[in-house]
């Protein structure tokens, strides 16, 4: 809603100026009346802008409230215990092969 406020205000000022110029030229509106209306339009522009931006923030807040209510209404997550993992096998050793008994010498390589 915020990006539309500036162009909408400019469009309103342009429409009032064109309409007032046409009516003053036709003689159906006095110059004093059109000047007064234009002055009031310029004075009310800022409060109308603040109201429009405030309405946009209210809508954003309402959307956040709905999302938060949906989040709070969802069931709570329960923590399930994670079963312990089995220990990984020991890594294979590189190098010379070991003998079955420590007192035996290692086999020789050809």
PDB file of C-alpha atoms in Angstrom:
ATOM      1  CA  UNK A   1       0.000   0.000   0.000  1.00  0.00           C
ATOM      2  CA  UNK A   2       2.909   2.344   0.702  1.00  0.00           C
ATOM      3  CA  UNK A   3       4.191   2.629  -2.880  1.00  0.00           C
ATOM      4  CA  UNK A   4       0.703   3.601  -4.106  1.00  0.00           C
ATOM      5  CA  UNK A   5       0.255   6.554  -1.757  1.00  0.00           C
ATOM      6  CA  UNK A   6       2.633   8.974  -3.528  1.00  0.00           C
ATOM      7  CA  UNK A   7       1.299   8.464  -7.085  1.00  0.00           C
ATOM      8  CA  UNK A   8      -2.300   8.489  -5.811  1.00  0.00           C
ATOM      9  CA  UNK A   9      -1.702  11.852  -4.145  1.00  0.00           C
ATOM     10  CA  UNK A  10      -0.188  13.296  -7.327  1.00  0.00           C
ATOM     11  CA  UNK A  11      -3.083  11.931  -9.370  1.00  0.00           C
ATOM     12  CA  UNK A  12      -5.588  13.564  -6.997  1.00  0.00           C
ATOM     13  CA  UNK A  13      -3.862  16.953  -7.228  1.00  0.00           C
ATOM     14  CA  UNK A  14      -3.739  16.702 -11.023  1.00  0.00           C
ATOM     15  CA  UNK A  15      -7.421  15.701 -11.269  1.00  0.00           C
ATOM     16  CA  UNK A  16      -8.524  18.551  -8.987  1.00  0.00           C
ATOM     17  CA  UNK A  17      -6.431  21.083 -10.905  1.00  0.00           C
ATOM     18  CA  UNK A  18      -7.747  20.008 -14.290  1.00  0.00           C
ATOM     19  CA  UNK A  19     -11.371  19.829 -13.121  1.00  0.00           C
ATOM     20  CA  UNK A  20     -11.164  23.181 -11.326  1.00  0.00           C
ATOM     21  CA  UNK A  21      -9.591  24.866 -14.347  1.00  0.00           C
ATOM     22  CA  UNK A  22     -12.340  23.516 -16.585  1.00  0.00           C
ATOM     23  CA  UNK A  23     -15.121  24.638 -14.231  1.00  0.00           C
ATOM     24  CA  UNK A  24     -13.579  28.074 -13.624  1.00  0.00           C
ATOM     25  CA  UNK A  25     -13.275  28.508 -17.394  1.00  0.00           C
ATOM     26  CA  UNK A  26     -16.921  27.496 -17.881  1.00  0.00           C
ATOM     27  CA  UNK A  27     -18.031  29.892 -15.140  1.00  0.00           C
ATOM     28  CA  UNK A  28     -19.640  27.268 -12.890  1.00  0.00           C
ATOM     29  CA  UNK A  29     -16.972  27.611 -10.153  1.00  0.00           C
ATOM     30  CA  UNK A  30     -15.455  30.768  -8.772  1.00  0.00           C
ATOM     31  CA  UNK A  31     -11.697  31.193  -8.588  1.00  0.00           C
ATOM     32  CA  UNK A  32     -11.841  31.771  -4.819  1.00  0.00           C
ATOM     33  CA  UNK A  33     -13.722  28.533  -4.209  1.00  0.00           C
ATOM     34  CA  UNK A  34     -11.350  26.492  -6.354  1.00  0.00           C
ATOM     35  CA  UNK A  35      -8.331  28.060  -4.633  1.00  0.00           C
ATOM     36  CA  UNK A  36      -9.763  27.258  -1.208  1.00  0.00           C
ATOM     37  CA  UNK A  37     -10.487  23.669  -2.190  1.00  0.00           C
ATOM     38  CA  UNK A  38      -6.989  23.256  -3.645  1.00  0.00           C
ATOM     39  CA  UNK A  39      -5.446  24.681  -0.458  1.00  0.00           C
ATOM     40  CA  UNK A  40      -7.464  22.252   1.687  1.00  0.00           C
ATOM     41  CA  UNK A  41      -6.433  19.389  -0.585  1.00  0.00           C
ATOM     42  CA  UNK A  42      -2.777  20.236  -0.044  1.00  0.00           C
ATOM     43  CA  UNK A  43      -3.294  20.532   3.720  1.00  0.00           C
ATOM     44  CA  UNK A  44      -5.073  17.170   3.963  1.00  0.00           C
ATOM     45  CA  UNK A  45      -2.536  15.283   1.859  1.00  0.00           C
ATOM     46  CA  UNK A  46      -0.180  14.491   4.702  1.00  0.00           C
ATOM     47  CA  UNK A  47      -2.812  13.225   7.185  1.00  0.00           C
ATOM     48  CA  UNK A  48      -4.397  11.052   4.494  1.00  0.00           C
ATOM     49  CA  UNK A  49      -0.960   9.631   3.683  1.00  0.00           C
ATOM     50  CA  UNK A  50      -0.356   8.826   7.344  1.00  0.00           C
ATOM     51  CA  UNK A  51      -3.753   7.108   7.595  1.00  0.00           C
ATOM     52  CA  UNK A  52      -3.090   5.052   4.452  1.00  0.00           C
ATOM     53  CA  UNK A  53       0.342   3.960   5.666  1.00  0.00           C
ATOM     54  CA  UNK A  54      -1.096   3.154   9.099  1.00  0.00           C
ATOM     55  CA  UNK A  55      -3.793   1.012   7.509  1.00  0.00           C
ATOM     56  CA  UNK A  56      -1.076  -0.890   5.663  1.00  0.00           C
ATOM     57  CA  UNK A  57       0.779  -1.525   8.917  1.00  0.00           C
ATOM     58  CA  UNK A  58      -2.422  -2.701  10.582  1.00  0.00           C
ATOM     59  CA  UNK A  59      -2.972  -5.217   7.772  1.00  0.00           C
ATOM     60  CA  UNK A  60       0.621  -6.427   8.125  1.00  0.00           C
ATOM     61  CA  UNK A  61       0.116  -6.830  11.879  1.00  0.00           C
ATOM     62  CA  UNK A  62      -3.108  -8.761  11.371  1.00  0.00           C
ATOM     63  CA  UNK A  63      -1.398 -11.133   8.957  1.00  0.00           C
ATOM     64  CA  UNK A  64       1.404 -11.692  11.482  1.00  0.00           C
ATOM     65  CA  UNK A  65      -1.152 -12.340  14.214  1.00  0.00           C
ATOM     66  CA  UNK A  66      -2.874 -14.988  12.079  1.00  0.00           C
ATOM     67  CA  UNK A  67       0.468 -16.682  11.315  1.00  0.00           C
ATOM     68  CA  UNK A  68       1.449 -16.631  14.988  1.00  0.00           C
ATOM     69  CA  UNK A  69      -1.933 -18.049  16.049  1.00  0.00           C
ATOM     70  CA  UNK A  70      -1.521 -20.881  13.527  1.00  0.00           C
ATOM     71  CA  UNK A  71       1.968 -21.569  14.838  1.00  0.00           C
ATOM     72  CA  UNK A  72       0.823 -21.619  18.453  1.00  0.00           C
ATOM     73  CA  UNK A  73      -2.130 -23.884  17.585  1.00  0.00           C
ATOM     74  CA  UNK A  74       0.129 -26.508  16.013  1.00  0.00           C
ATOM     75  CA  UNK A  75       1.021 -29.465  18.249  1.00  0.00           C
ATOM     76  CA  UNK A  76       4.231 -29.177  20.206  1.00  0.00           C
ATOM     77  CA  UNK A  77       7.159 -31.207  19.027  1.00  0.00           C
ATOM     78  CA  UNK A  78       8.166 -33.991  21.375  1.00  0.00           C
ATOM     79  CA  UNK A  79      11.754 -34.964  21.721  1.00  0.00           C
ATOM     80  CA  UNK A  80      12.231 -38.614  20.880  1.00  0.00           C
ATOM     81  CA  UNK A  81      15.336 -40.257  22.253  1.00  0.00           C
ATOM     82  CA  UNK A  82      17.871 -41.093  19.591  1.00  0.00           C
ATOM     83  CA  UNK A  83      19.075 -44.698  19.854  1.00  0.00           C
ATOM     84  CA  UNK A  84      22.822 -44.979  20.411  1.00  0.00           C
ATOM     85  CA  UNK A  85      24.845 -45.834  17.350  1.00  0.00           C
ATOM     86  CA  UNK A  86      26.999 -48.911  17.148  1.00  0.00           C
ATOM     87  CA  UNK A  87      30.688 -48.179  17.363  1.00  0.00           C
ATOM     88  CA  UNK A  88      32.299 -48.078  13.917  1.00  0.00           C
ATOM     89  CA  UNK A  89      34.758 -50.856  13.129  1.00  0.00           C
ATOM     90  CA  UNK A  90      38.399 -49.944  13.701  1.00  0.00           C
ATOM     91  CA  UNK A  91      40.185 -48.708  10.604  1.00  0.00           C
ATOM     92  CA  UNK A  92      42.345 -51.172   8.703  1.00  0.00           C
ATOM     93  CA  UNK A  93      46.029 -50.727   9.457  1.00  0.00           C
ATOM     94  CA  UNK A  94      48.456 -50.288   6.663  1.00  0.00           C
ATOM     95  CA  UNK A  95      52.029 -51.524   6.914  1.00  0.00           C
ATOM     96  CA  UNK A  96      53.484 -54.873   7.824  1.00  0.00           C
ATOM     97  CA  UNK A  97      51.098 -57.611   8.891  1.00  0.00           C
ATOM     98  CA  UNK A  98      50.977 -58.537  12.526  1.00  0.00           C
ATOM     99  CA  UNK A  99      51.392 -62.041  13.711  1.00  0.00           C
ATOM    100  CA  UNK A 100      48.862 -63.782  15.881  1.00  0.00           C
ATOM    101  CA  UNK A 101      51.235 -63.879  18.852  1.00  0.00           C
ATOM    102  CA  UNK A 102      53.522 -61.020  19.764  1.00  0.00           C
ATOM    103  CA  UNK A 103      56.433 -63.374  20.366  1.00  0.00           C
ATOM    104  CA  UNK A 104      56.450 -64.649  16.784  1.00  0.00           C
ATOM    105  CA  UNK A 105      58.453 -62.747  14.223  1.00  0.00           C
ATOM    106  CA  UNK A 106      56.569 -61.088  11.383  1.00  0.00           C
ATOM    107  CA  UNK A 107      56.467 -63.056   8.125  1.00  0.00           C
ATOM    108  CA  UNK A 108      59.038 -62.020   5.602  1.00  0.00           C
ATOM    109  CA  UNK A 109      58.136 -60.630   2.237  1.00  0.00           C
ATOM    110  CA  UNK A 110      59.639 -61.978  -0.954  1.00  0.00           C
TER     111      UNK A 110
END
